[in-house]
Amino acid sequence: MDFKEIIKSFDLKYDNFSIETIQGGNINSTFLVKINYHGKPDEYVLQRINSQVFGSPLAIMDNIEVVLNHLDSKILYYIKSKDGKSYFIDKEGNYWRIYNYVQNSISYSSTDNYDLIYETGKAFGNFLLQVKDVNANLINETIPNFHNLVIRYNRLEKAKNLYRFDDVKDEYLFLLSLKEKACYMQSEFSKGKLPHRIVHNDAKCSNVLFDRNTLKYLAVVDLDTVMPGLIAYDFGDGARSICASKGEESNEFNKIYFCLDKFEQFSKGFLTELKDYLTINEKQTMHLGVFTLTCELAIRFLTDYLMGDCYFKINYPTNNKIRALNQIALLKDIIKKENQIKIITNKFL
Ligand code: GN1
Ligand code: MG
């Protein structure tokens, strides 16, 4: 990677710069750029967009521009390239973008702090309220059928009998046994009973920036997958990621459970923002998002393992299998706690 070539293509003034890798994220590669200009330091975030996953990086950047223009807060912004574009293409055909590093901000990949969990819910709830009148015609579907469980099951079933199947047969059969329920929301949507909204589609804790001092949320980031979807999917994705007792990478399966106290905080933040905007059907099915999204992630990790790890970045050969087993452990606890999950959800609707 020729960082000199990349950095100099953007409309940034600097005397010198240094680059550090930022860990985290299963798709794009992220770097912190520290610059100095006339003795003054400044920081930016540089990302290489994974164009295997996002077939059209231009479509993502167009979406992001529409969304950022629409949001009240202008705290997050992109640096244009010297030729006025929101990205730069290097000699190897990689797409790069740079955005500001939001000063005094901090993000968490997980937390036990209830105030932060409440704030995370509020951040996403408020984000959804703000993007509700984005003109859907201006938003490209950057990854078609992203949270479509029917399609996710088709892909899993197609991957059956690939070389690693014997290794995960029980997990495969377990997920298959949940198919009808997992596809319920998709079928309600197909019948026109659930509205498509503009949603975030990757609503996890690490995608919220907080003020370092007050711990109030500042911004929702990672806008790559903002496109039409169901609100319950953001609710469920946020809950499965923030209320799990162990992170997605953990292999301590017997210590993985869904924390209802955390869920209460997340639900309160998320649903209090949105409740006046939701339809009756959305309210009645909201709790199902938690089950559905956890099931989806288990399916996606397992499918990727069977297909030979072509989608998610892996750190070791069985990483995707461990992630699938992790989500299955969480899912089993979510199934056990389904009633309480519904009661808590309804409390804030
Ligand atoms: C991917 O790369 P990251 O962490 O932002 C994935 C999400 C998954 C997540 C699981 C475009 O997000 O859907 O929930 O991994 N993003 C894409 O950790 O597939
Ligand atoms: Mg993401």
CSV table of N, CA and C in Angstrom, one decimal, residues 156-313:
chain,number,residue,atom,x,y,z
A,156,LEU,N,-27.2,-20.8,2.9
A,156,LEU,CA,-26.7,-21.8,3.8
A,156,LEU,C,-27.0,-23.2,3.3
A,157,GLU,N,-28.2,-23.4,2.8
A,157,GLU,CA,-28.5,-24.8,2.3
A,157,GLU,C,-27.7,-25.1,1.1
A,158,LYS,N,-27.4,-24.1,0.3
A,158,LYS,CA,-26.5,-24.4,-0.9
A,158,LYS,C,-25.1,-24.8,-0.5
A,159,ALA,N,-24.7,-24.3,0.7
A,159,ALA,CA,-23.3,-24.5,1.1
A,159,ALA,C,-23.2,-25.9,1.8
A,160,LYS,N,-24.3,-26.5,2.0
A,160,LYS,CA,-24.3,-27.9,2.6
A,160,LYS,C,-23.5,-28.8,1.7
A,161,ASN,N,-22.9,-29.8,2.3
A,161,ASN,CA,-22.1,-30.8,1.6
A,161,ASN,C,-20.8,-30.2,1.1
A,162,LEU,N,-20.4,-29.0,1.4
A,162,LEU,CA,-19.1,-28.5,1.1
A,162,LEU,C,-18.1,-29.2,2.1
A,163,TYR,N,-16.8,-29.0,1.8
A,163,TYR,CA,-15.8,-29.9,2.5
A,163,TYR,C,-15.8,-29.8,4.0
A,164,ARG,N,-16.3,-28.7,4.6
A,164,ARG,CA,-16.3,-28.7,6.1
A,164,ARG,C,-17.6,-29.1,6.8
A,165,PHE,N,-18.5,-29.6,6.0
A,165,PHE,CA,-19.9,-29.8,6.5
A,165,PHE,C,-20.0,-30.7,7.7
A,166,ASP,N,-19.2,-31.8,7.7
A,166,ASP,CA,-19.3,-32.8,8.8
A,166,ASP,C,-19.0,-32.2,10.1
A,167,ASP,N,-18.1,-31.2,10.0
A,167,ASP,CA,-17.6,-30.5,11.2
A,167,ASP,C,-18.7,-29.7,11.9
A,168,VAL,N,-19.7,-29.3,11.2
A,168,VAL,CA,-20.8,-28.4,11.7
A,168,VAL,C,-22.2,-28.8,11.4
A,169,LYS,N,-22.3,-30.1,11.2
A,169,LYS,CA,-23.6,-30.7,10.8
A,169,LYS,C,-24.7,-30.4,11.9
A,170,ASP,N,-24.4,-30.6,13.2
A,170,ASP,CA,-25.4,-30.3,14.2
A,170,ASP,C,-25.8,-28.9,14.2
A,171,GLU,N,-24.9,-28.0,14.1
A,171,GLU,CA,-25.2,-26.6,14.1
A,171,GLU,C,-26.1,-26.2,12.9
A,172,TYR,N,-25.7,-26.8,11.8
A,172,TYR,CA,-26.5,-26.6,10.5
A,172,TYR,C,-28.0,-27.0,10.8
A,173,LEU,N,-28.1,-28.3,11.3
A,173,LEU,CA,-29.5,-28.8,11.5
A,173,LEU,C,-30.3,-28.0,12.5
A,174,PHE,N,-29.6,-27.5,13.6
A,174,PHE,CA,-30.2,-26.6,14.6
A,174,PHE,C,-30.8,-25.4,13.9
A,175,LEU,N,-29.9,-24.7,13.1
A,175,LEU,CA,-30.4,-23.5,12.4
A,175,LEU,C,-31.5,-23.8,11.5
A,176,LEU,N,-31.4,-24.9,10.8
A,176,LEU,CA,-32.5,-25.2,9.8
A,176,LEU,C,-33.8,-25.4,10.5
A,177,SER,N,-33.8,-25.9,11.7
A,177,SER,CA,-35.0,-26.2,12.5
A,177,SER,C,-35.7,-24.9,12.8
A,178,LEU,N,-35.0,-23.8,12.8
A,178,LEU,CA,-35.6,-22.5,13.1
A,178,LEU,C,-36.1,-21.7,11.9
A,179,LYS,N,-36.0,-22.3,10.8
A,179,LYS,CA,-36.2,-21.5,9.5
A,179,LYS,C,-37.5,-20.7,9.5
A,180,GLU,N,-38.6,-21.4,9.8
A,180,GLU,CA,-39.9,-20.8,9.6
A,180,GLU,C,-40.0,-19.5,10.5
A,181,LYS,N,-39.6,-19.7,11.7
A,181,LYS,CA,-39.7,-18.6,12.6
A,181,LYS,C,-38.7,-17.4,12.2
A,182,ALA,N,-37.5,-17.8,11.8
A,182,ALA,CA,-36.5,-16.8,11.4
A,182,ALA,C,-37.0,-16.0,10.2
A,183,CYS,N,-37.8,-16.7,9.3
A,183,CYS,CA,-38.2,-16.0,8.1
A,183,CYS,C,-39.5,-15.3,8.2
A,184,TYR,N,-40.1,-15.3,9.4
A,184,TYR,CA,-41.4,-14.8,9.7
A,184,TYR,C,-41.5,-13.3,9.3
A,185,MET,N,-40.5,-12.5,9.8
A,185,MET,CA,-40.6,-11.0,9.5
A,185,MET,C,-40.5,-10.7,8.0
A,186,GLN,N,-39.6,-11.5,7.4
A,186,GLN,CA,-39.4,-11.3,5.9
A,186,GLN,C,-40.7,-11.6,5.2
A,187,SER,N,-41.4,-12.6,5.7
A,187,SER,CA,-42.7,-13.0,5.0
A,187,SER,C,-43.8,-11.9,5.3
A,188,GLU,N,-43.8,-11.4,6.5
A,188,GLU,CA,-44.7,-10.3,6.8
A,188,GLU,C,-44.4,-9.1,6.0
A,189,PHE,N,-43.1,-8.8,5.8
A,189,PHE,CA,-42.7,-7.7,4.9
A,189,PHE,C,-43.2,-7.9,3.5
A,190,SER,N,-43.0,-9.2,3.0
A,190,SER,CA,-43.4,-9.5,1.6
A,190,SER,C,-44.9,-9.3,1.4
A,191,LYS,N,-45.7,-9.6,2.5
A,191,LYS,CA,-47.1,-9.4,2.4
A,191,LYS,C,-47.5,-8.0,2.6
A,192,GLY,N,-46.6,-7.1,2.8
A,192,GLY,CA,-46.9,-5.7,2.9
A,192,GLY,C,-47.3,-5.3,4.4
A,193,LYS,N,-47.1,-6.2,5.3
A,193,LYS,CA,-47.6,-5.9,6.7
A,193,LYS,C,-46.5,-5.2,7.5
A,194,LEU,N,-45.3,-5.2,7.0
A,194,LEU,CA,-44.3,-4.4,7.7
A,194,LEU,C,-43.6,-3.4,6.8
A,195,PRO,N,-43.5,-2.1,7.1
A,195,PRO,CA,-43.0,-1.2,6.2
A,195,PRO,C,-41.5,-1.2,6.1
A,196,HIS,N,-41.0,-1.0,4.9
A,196,HIS,CA,-39.5,-0.8,4.7
A,196,HIS,C,-39.2,0.7,5.1
A,197,ARG,N,-38.2,0.8,5.9
A,197,ARG,CA,-37.7,2.1,6.3
A,197,ARG,C,-36.3,2.3,5.9
A,198,ILE,N,-35.8,3.5,6.0
A,198,ILE,CA,-34.3,3.6,5.8
A,198,ILE,C,-33.7,3.3,7.2
A,199,VAL,N,-32.9,2.3,7.3
A,199,VAL,CA,-32.3,1.9,8.5
A,199,VAL,C,-30.8,1.8,8.4
A,200,HIS,N,-30.2,1.6,9.6
A,200,HIS,CA,-28.7,1.6,9.6
A,200,HIS,C,-28.1,0.3,9.1
A,201,ASN,N,-28.8,-0.8,9.6
A,201,ASN,CA,-28.4,-2.2,9.1
A,201,ASN,C,-27.1,-2.7,9.7
A,202,ASP,N,-26.5,-2.0,10.6
A,202,ASP,CA,-25.3,-2.5,11.3
A,202,ASP,C,-25.2,-1.9,12.7
A,203,ALA,N,-26.3,-2.0,13.4
A,203,ALA,CA,-26.5,-1.2,14.6
A,203,ALA,C,-25.9,-1.8,15.9
A,204,LYS,N,-24.5,-1.8,15.9
A,204,LYS,CA,-23.9,-2.3,17.1
A,204,LYS,C,-23.2,-1.2,17.9
A,205,CYS,N,-22.9,-1.6,19.1
A,205,CYS,CA,-22.3,-0.6,20.0
A,205,CYS,C,-21.1,0.1,19.5
A,206,SER,N,-20.2,-0.6,18.8
A,206,SER,CA,-19.0,0.0,18.3
A,206,SER,C,-19.2,1.0,17.2
A,207,ASN,N,-20.4,1.1,16.7
A,207,ASN,CA,-20.8,2.1,15.7
A,207,ASN,C,-21.4,3.3,16.3
A,208,VAL,N,-21.2,3.6,17.6
A,208,VAL,CA,-21.6,4.8,18.2
A,208,VAL,C,-20.4,5.5,18.8
A,209,LEU,N,-20.3,6.8,18.5
A,209,LEU,CA,-19.2,7.6,19.1
A,209,LEU,C,-19.8,8.4,20.3
A,210,PHE,N,-19.1,8.3,21.5
A,210,PHE,CA,-19.6,9.0,22.7
A,210,PHE,C,-18.6,10.1,23.0
A,211,ASP,N,-19.1,11.1,23.7
A,211,ASP,CA,-18.3,12.1,24.2
A,211,ASP,C,-17.5,11.5,25.4
A,212,ARG,N,-16.2,11.6,25.3
A,212,ARG,CA,-15.3,11.0,26.3
A,212,ARG,C,-15.6,11.5,27.7
A,213,ASN,N,-16.0,12.7,27.9
A,213,ASN,CA,-16.2,13.3,29.2
A,213,ASN,C,-17.6,13.0,29.7
A,214,THR,N,-18.6,13.3,28.9
A,214,THR,CA,-20.0,13.1,29.4
A,214,THR,C,-20.6,11.7,29.2
A,215,LEU,N,-20.0,11.0,28.3
A,215,LEU,CA,-20.5,9.7,27.8
A,215,LEU,C,-21.8,9.7,27.2
A,216,LYS,N,-22.2,10.9,26.7
A,216,LYS,CA,-23.4,11.0,25.9
A,216,LYS,C,-23.1,10.7,24.4
A,217,TYR,N,-24.0,10.2,23.7
A,217,TYR,CA,-23.6,9.9,22.3
A,217,TYR,C,-23.4,11.1,21.4
A,218,LEU,N,-22.5,11.0,20.5
A,218,LEU,CA,-22.2,12.2,19.6
A,218,LEU,C,-22.7,11.9,18.2
A,219,ALA,N,-22.5,10.6,17.8
A,219,ALA,CA,-22.8,10.3,16.4
A,219,ALA,C,-22.9,8.8,16.2
A,220,VAL,N,-23.7,8.4,15.2
A,220,VAL,CA,-23.7,7.0,14.8
A,220,VAL,C,-22.8,7.0,13.5
A,221,VAL,N,-21.9,6.0,13.5
A,221,VAL,CA,-20.9,5.9,12.3
A,221,VAL,C,-21.2,4.6,11.6
A,222,ASP,N,-20.3,4.3,10.6
A,222,ASP,CA,-20.4,3.2,9.7
A,222,ASP,C,-21.7,3.2,9.0
A,223,LEU,N,-21.7,4.1,8.0
A,223,LEU,CA,-23.0,4.3,7.3
A,223,LEU,C,-23.1,3.5,6.0
A,224,ASP,N,-22.2,2.5,5.9
A,224,ASP,CA,-22.1,1.8,4.6
A,224,ASP,C,-23.3,1.0,4.2
A,225,THR,N,-24.0,0.6,5.3
A,225,THR,CA,-25.2,-0.3,5.0
A,225,THR,C,-26.5,0.4,5.2
A,226,VAL,N,-26.5,1.8,5.3
A,226,VAL,CA,-27.7,2.5,5.4
A,226,VAL,C,-28.5,2.3,4.1
A,227,MET,N,-29.6,1.7,4.3
A,227,MET,CA,-30.5,1.4,3.1
A,227,MET,C,-31.8,0.9,3.6
A,228,PRO,N,-32.8,0.6,2.7
A,228,PRO,CA,-34.1,0.2,3.3
A,228,PRO,C,-34.0,-1.1,4.0
A,229,GLY,N,-34.8,-1.3,5.1
A,229,GLY,CA,-34.8,-2.5,5.9
A,229,GLY,C,-35.9,-2.3,6.9
A,230,LEU,N,-35.9,-3.2,7.9
A,230,LEU,CA,-36.9,-3.2,9.0
A,230,LEU,C,-36.3,-2.6,10.2
A,231,ILE,N,-37.0,-1.8,10.9
A,231,ILE,CA,-36.6,-1.2,12.2
A,231,ILE,C,-36.2,-2.3,13.2
A,232,ALA,N,-37.0,-3.4,13.2
A,232,ALA,CA,-36.8,-4.5,14.2
A,232,ALA,C,-35.4,-5.1,13.9
A,233,TYR,N,-34.9,-5.0,12.7
A,233,TYR,CA,-33.6,-5.6,12.4
A,233,TYR,C,-32.5,-4.7,13.1
A,234,ASP,N,-32.6,-3.4,13.1
A,234,ASP,CA,-31.6,-2.6,13.8
A,234,ASP,C,-31.8,-2.8,15.3
A,235,PHE,N,-33.0,-2.9,15.8
A,235,PHE,CA,-33.3,-3.2,17.2
A,235,PHE,C,-32.6,-4.5,17.6
A,236,GLY,N,-32.9,-5.5,16.8
A,236,GLY,CA,-32.4,-6.9,17.1
A,236,GLY,C,-30.8,-6.9,17.0
A,237,ASP,N,-30.3,-6.3,16.0
A,237,ASP,CA,-28.8,-6.3,15.8
A,237,ASP,C,-28.1,-5.6,17.0
A,238,GLY,N,-28.7,-4.5,17.4
A,238,GLY,CA,-28.1,-3.7,18.5
A,238,GLY,C,-28.2,-4.5,19.7
A,239,ALA,N,-29.3,-5.2,20.0
A,239,ALA,CA,-29.5,-5.9,21.2
A,239,ALA,C,-28.6,-7.1,21.2
A,240,ARG,N,-28.5,-7.9,20.1
A,240,ARG,CA,-27.7,-9.1,20.2
A,240,ARG,C,-26.2,-8.7,20.4
A,241,SER,N,-25.8,-7.6,19.9
A,241,SER,CA,-24.4,-7.3,20.1
A,241,SER,C,-24.1,-6.7,21.4
A,242,ILE,N,-25.0,-5.9,22.0
A,242,ILE,CA,-24.7,-5.1,23.2
A,242,ILE,C,-25.1,-5.9,24.5
A,243,CYS,N,-26.1,-6.8,24.3
A,243,CYS,CA,-26.6,-7.5,25.5
A,243,CYS,C,-25.9,-8.9,25.7
A,244,ALA,N,-25.0,-9.3,24.8
A,244,ALA,CA,-24.4,-10.6,25.0
A,244,ALA,C,-23.3,-10.5,26.1
A,245,SER,N,-23.3,-11.5,26.9
A,245,SER,CA,-22.3,-11.5,28.0
A,245,SER,C,-20.9,-11.6,27.5
A,246,LYS,N,-20.7,-12.1,26.3
A,246,LYS,CA,-19.3,-12.3,25.7
A,246,LYS,C,-19.4,-11.8,24.3
A,247,GLY,N,-18.3,-11.2,23.8
A,247,GLY,CA,-18.2,-10.7,22.4
A,247,GLY,C,-18.3,-11.8,21.4
A,248,GLU,N,-18.5,-11.4,20.2
A,248,GLU,CA,-18.7,-12.4,19.0
A,248,GLU,C,-17.5,-13.3,18.8
A,249,GLU,N,-16.3,-12.9,19.3
A,249,GLU,CA,-15.1,-13.7,19.1
A,249,GLU,C,-14.8,-14.7,20.1
A,250,SER,N,-15.6,-14.7,21.2
A,250,SER,CA,-15.3,-15.5,22.3
A,250,SER,C,-15.7,-17.0,22.0
A,251,ASN,N,-14.8,-17.9,22.5
A,251,ASN,CA,-15.1,-19.3,22.4
A,251,ASN,C,-15.5,-20.0,23.7
A,252,GLU,N,-15.8,-19.1,24.7
A,252,GLU,CA,-16.3,-19.6,26.0
A,252,GLU,C,-17.8,-19.8,25.9
A,253,PHE,N,-18.2,-20.7,25.2
A,253,PHE,CA,-19.6,-20.8,24.8
A,253,PHE,C,-20.5,-21.0,26.1
A,254,ASN,N,-20.0,-21.7,27.1
A,254,ASN,CA,-20.8,-21.9,28.3
A,254,ASN,C,-21.0,-20.6,29.1
A,255,LYS,N,-20.3,-19.6,28.8
A,255,LYS,CA,-20.4,-18.3,29.5
A,255,LYS,C,-21.2,-17.3,28.7
A,256,ILE,N,-21.8,-17.7,27.6
A,256,ILE,CA,-22.5,-16.8,26.8
A,256,ILE,C,-24.0,-16.8,27.1
A,257,TYR,N,-24.5,-15.6,27.4
A,257,TYR,CA,-25.9,-15.5,27.7
A,257,TYR,C,-26.4,-14.1,27.3
A,258,PHE,N,-27.7,-14.0,27.2
A,258,PHE,CA,-28.3,-12.7,26.8
A,258,PHE,C,-28.7,-12.0,28.1
A,259,CYS,N,-28.2,-10.8,28.3
A,259,CYS,CA,-28.3,-10.1,29.6
A,259,CYS,C,-29.6,-9.2,29.5
A,260,LEU,N,-30.6,-9.6,30.3
A,260,LEU,CA,-31.9,-8.9,30.2
A,260,LEU,C,-31.8,-7.5,30.8
A,261,ASP,N,-30.9,-7.3,31.8
A,261,ASP,CA,-30.8,-6.0,32.4
A,261,ASP,C,-30.3,-5.0,31.4
A,262,LYS,N,-29.3,-5.5,30.6
A,262,LYS,CA,-28.7,-4.7,29.6
A,262,LYS,C,-29.8,-4.4,28.5
A,263,PHE,N,-30.6,-5.4,28.2
A,263,PHE,CA,-31.6,-5.3,27.2
A,263,PHE,C,-32.6,-4.3,27.6
A,264,GLU,N,-32.9,-4.2,28.9
A,264,GLU,CA,-33.9,-3.2,29.4
A,264,GLU,C,-33.4,-1.8,29.1
A,265,GLN,N,-32.1,-1.6,29.3
A,265,GLN,CA,-31.5,-0.2,29.1
A,265,GLN,C,-31.5,0.1,27.6
A,266,PHE,N,-31.1,-0.9,26.8
A,266,PHE,CA,-31.0,-0.7,25.3
A,266,PHE,C,-32.4,-0.4,24.8
A,267,SER,N,-33.4,-1.2,25.2
A,267,SER,CA,-34.8,-1.0,24.7
A,267,SER,C,-35.3,0.3,25.1
A,268,LYS,N,-35.1,0.7,26.3
A,268,LYS,CA,-35.6,2.0,26.8
A,268,LYS,C,-35.1,3.1,25.9
A,269,GLY,N,-33.8,3.1,25.6
A,269,GLY,CA,-33.2,4.2,24.8
A,269,GLY,C,-33.7,4.1,23.4
A,270,PHE,N,-33.7,3.0,22.8
A,270,PHE,CA,-34.1,2.8,21.4
A,270,PHE,C,-35.6,3.1,21.2
A,271,LEU,N,-36.4,2.5,22.0
A,271,LEU,CA,-37.9,2.5,21.7
A,271,LEU,C,-38.5,3.8,22.2
A,272,THR,N,-38.0,4.4,23.2
A,272,THR,CA,-38.6,5.7,23.7
A,272,THR,C,-38.4,6.7,22.6
A,273,GLU,N,-37.3,6.7,21.8
A,273,GLU,CA,-37.2,7.6,20.7
A,273,GLU,C,-38.2,7.4,19.6
A,274,LEU,N,-38.5,6.1,19.4
A,274,LEU,CA,-39.2,5.7,18.2
A,274,LEU,C,-40.7,5.4,18.3
A,275,LYS,N,-41.2,5.2,19.6
A,275,LYS,CA,-42.5,4.6,19.7
A,275,LYS,C,-43.6,5.3,19.0
A,276,ASP,N,-43.6,6.6,19.0
A,276,ASP,CA,-44.7,7.3,18.3
A,276,ASP,C,-44.7,7.2,16.8
A,277,TYR,N,-43.6,6.7,16.3
A,277,TYR,CA,-43.4,6.6,14.8
A,277,TYR,C,-43.8,5.2,14.3
A,278,LEU,N,-43.8,4.2,15.2
A,278,LEU,CA,-43.9,2.8,14.7
A,278,LEU,C,-45.4,2.5,14.4
A,279,THR,N,-45.6,1.6,13.5
A,279,THR,CA,-47.0,1.1,13.2
A,279,THR,C,-47.3,0.0,14.3
A,280,ILE,N,-48.5,-0.4,14.3
A,280,ILE,CA,-48.9,-1.4,15.3
A,280,ILE,C,-48.2,-2.7,15.0
A,281,ASN,N,-48.1,-3.1,13.7
A,281,ASN,CA,-47.4,-4.3,13.3
A,281,ASN,C,-45.9,-4.3,13.7
A,282,GLU,N,-45.4,-3.1,13.5
A,282,GLU,CA,-43.9,-3.0,13.9
A,282,GLU,C,-43.8,-3.2,15.4
A,283,LYS,N,-44.7,-2.6,16.1
A,283,LYS,CA,-44.6,-2.8,17.6
A,283,LYS,C,-44.8,-4.3,18.0
A,284,GLN,N,-45.7,-4.9,17.3
A,284,GLN,CA,-46.0,-6.3,17.7
A,284,GLN,C,-44.9,-7.3,17.4
A,285,THR,N,-44.1,-6.9,16.4
A,285,THR,CA,-43.1,-7.9,16.0
A,285,THR,C,-41.7,-7.4,16.4
A,286,MET,N,-41.6,-6.3,17.1
A,286,MET,CA,-40.3,-5.7,17.4
A,286,MET,C,-39.4,-6.7,18.1
A,287,HIS,N,-39.9,-7.4,19.2
A,287,HIS,CA,-39.1,-8.3,20.0
A,287,HIS,C,-38.4,-9.4,19.1
A,288,LEU,N,-39.1,-9.7,18.0
A,288,LEU,CA,-38.6,-10.8,17.2
A,288,LEU,C,-37.3,-10.5,16.5
A,289,GLY,N,-37.0,-9.2,16.4
A,289,GLY,CA,-35.8,-8.8,15.8
A,289,GLY,C,-34.6,-9.4,16.5
A,290,VAL,N,-34.7,-9.6,17.8
A,290,VAL,CA,-33.5,-10.0,18.6
A,290,VAL,C,-33.2,-11.5,18.2
A,291,PHE,N,-34.2,-12.3,18.2
A,291,PHE,CA,-34.1,-13.7,17.7
A,291,PHE,C,-33.6,-13.7,16.3
A,292,THR,N,-34.3,-13.0,15.4
A,292,THR,CA,-34.0,-13.1,14.0
A,292,THR,C,-32.6,-12.7,13.6
A,293,LEU,N,-32.1,-11.6,14.2
A,293,LEU,CA,-30.8,-11.1,13.8
A,293,LEU,C,-29.7,-12.0,14.4
A,294,THR,N,-29.9,-12.6,15.6
A,294,THR,CA,-28.9,-13.5,16.1
A,294,THR,C,-28.8,-14.7,15.3
A,295,CYS,N,-30.0,-15.2,14.9
A,295,CYS,CA,-30.1,-16.4,14.0
A,295,CYS,C,-29.4,-16.0,12.6
A,296,GLU,N,-29.6,-14.8,12.1
A,296,GLU,CA,-29.0,-14.4,10.9
A,296,GLU,C,-27.5,-14.4,11.0
A,297,LEU,N,-27.0,-13.9,12.0
A,297,LEU,CA,-25.5,-13.8,12.2
A,297,LEU,C,-24.9,-15.2,12.3
A,298,ALA,N,-25.6,-16.1,13.0
A,298,ALA,CA,-25.1,-17.5,13.1
A,298,ALA,C,-25.1,-18.1,11.7
A,299,ILE,N,-26.2,-17.9,10.9
A,299,ILE,CA,-26.2,-18.4,9.6
A,299,ILE,C,-25.1,-17.9,8.7
A,300,ARG,N,-24.9,-16.6,8.8
A,300,ARG,CA,-23.9,-15.9,7.9
A,300,ARG,C,-22.5,-16.4,8.3
A,301,PHE,N,-22.2,-16.6,9.6
A,301,PHE,CA,-20.8,-17.1,9.9
A,301,PHE,C,-20.7,-18.5,9.5
A,302,LEU,N,-21.7,-19.3,9.7
A,302,LEU,CA,-21.6,-20.7,9.3
A,302,LEU,C,-21.5,-20.9,7.8
A,303,THR,N,-22.3,-20.1,7.1
A,303,THR,CA,-22.2,-20.2,5.6
A,303,THR,C,-20.8,-19.8,5.1
A,304,ASP,N,-20.3,-18.8,5.7
A,304,ASP,CA,-18.9,-18.4,5.3
A,304,ASP,C,-17.9,-19.4,5.7
A,305,TYR,N,-18.1,-20.1,6.8
A,305,TYR,CA,-17.1,-21.2,7.2
A,305,TYR,C,-17.2,-22.3,6.1
A,306,LEU,N,-18.5,-22.6,5.8
A,306,LEU,CA,-18.6,-23.7,4.8
A,306,LEU,C,-18.1,-23.4,3.4
A,307,MET,N,-18.2,-22.1,3.1
A,307,MET,CA,-17.8,-21.6,1.7
A,307,MET,C,-16.3,-21.4,1.7
A,308,GLY,N,-15.6,-21.5,2.8
A,308,GLY,CA,-14.1,-21.3,2.8
A,308,GLY,C,-13.7,-19.9,3.1
A,309,ASP,N,-14.5,-19.2,3.9
A,309,ASP,CA,-14.2,-17.9,4.4
A,309,ASP,C,-13.9,-16.8,3.3
A,310,CYS,N,-14.9,-16.6,2.5
A,310,CYS,CA,-14.7,-15.6,1.5
A,310,CYS,C,-15.3,-14.2,1.8
A,311,TYR,N,-16.1,-14.1,2.9
A,311,TYR,CA,-16.7,-12.8,3.2
A,311,TYR,C,-16.1,-12.1,4.4
A,312,PHE,N,-16.2,-12.7,5.6
A,312,PHE,CA,-15.7,-12.0,6.8
A,312,PHE,C,-14.2,-12.3,6.9
A,313,LYS,N,-13.5,-11.2,7.4
A,313,LYS,CA,-12.0,-11.4,7.6
A,313,LYS,C,-11.9,-12.4,8.7
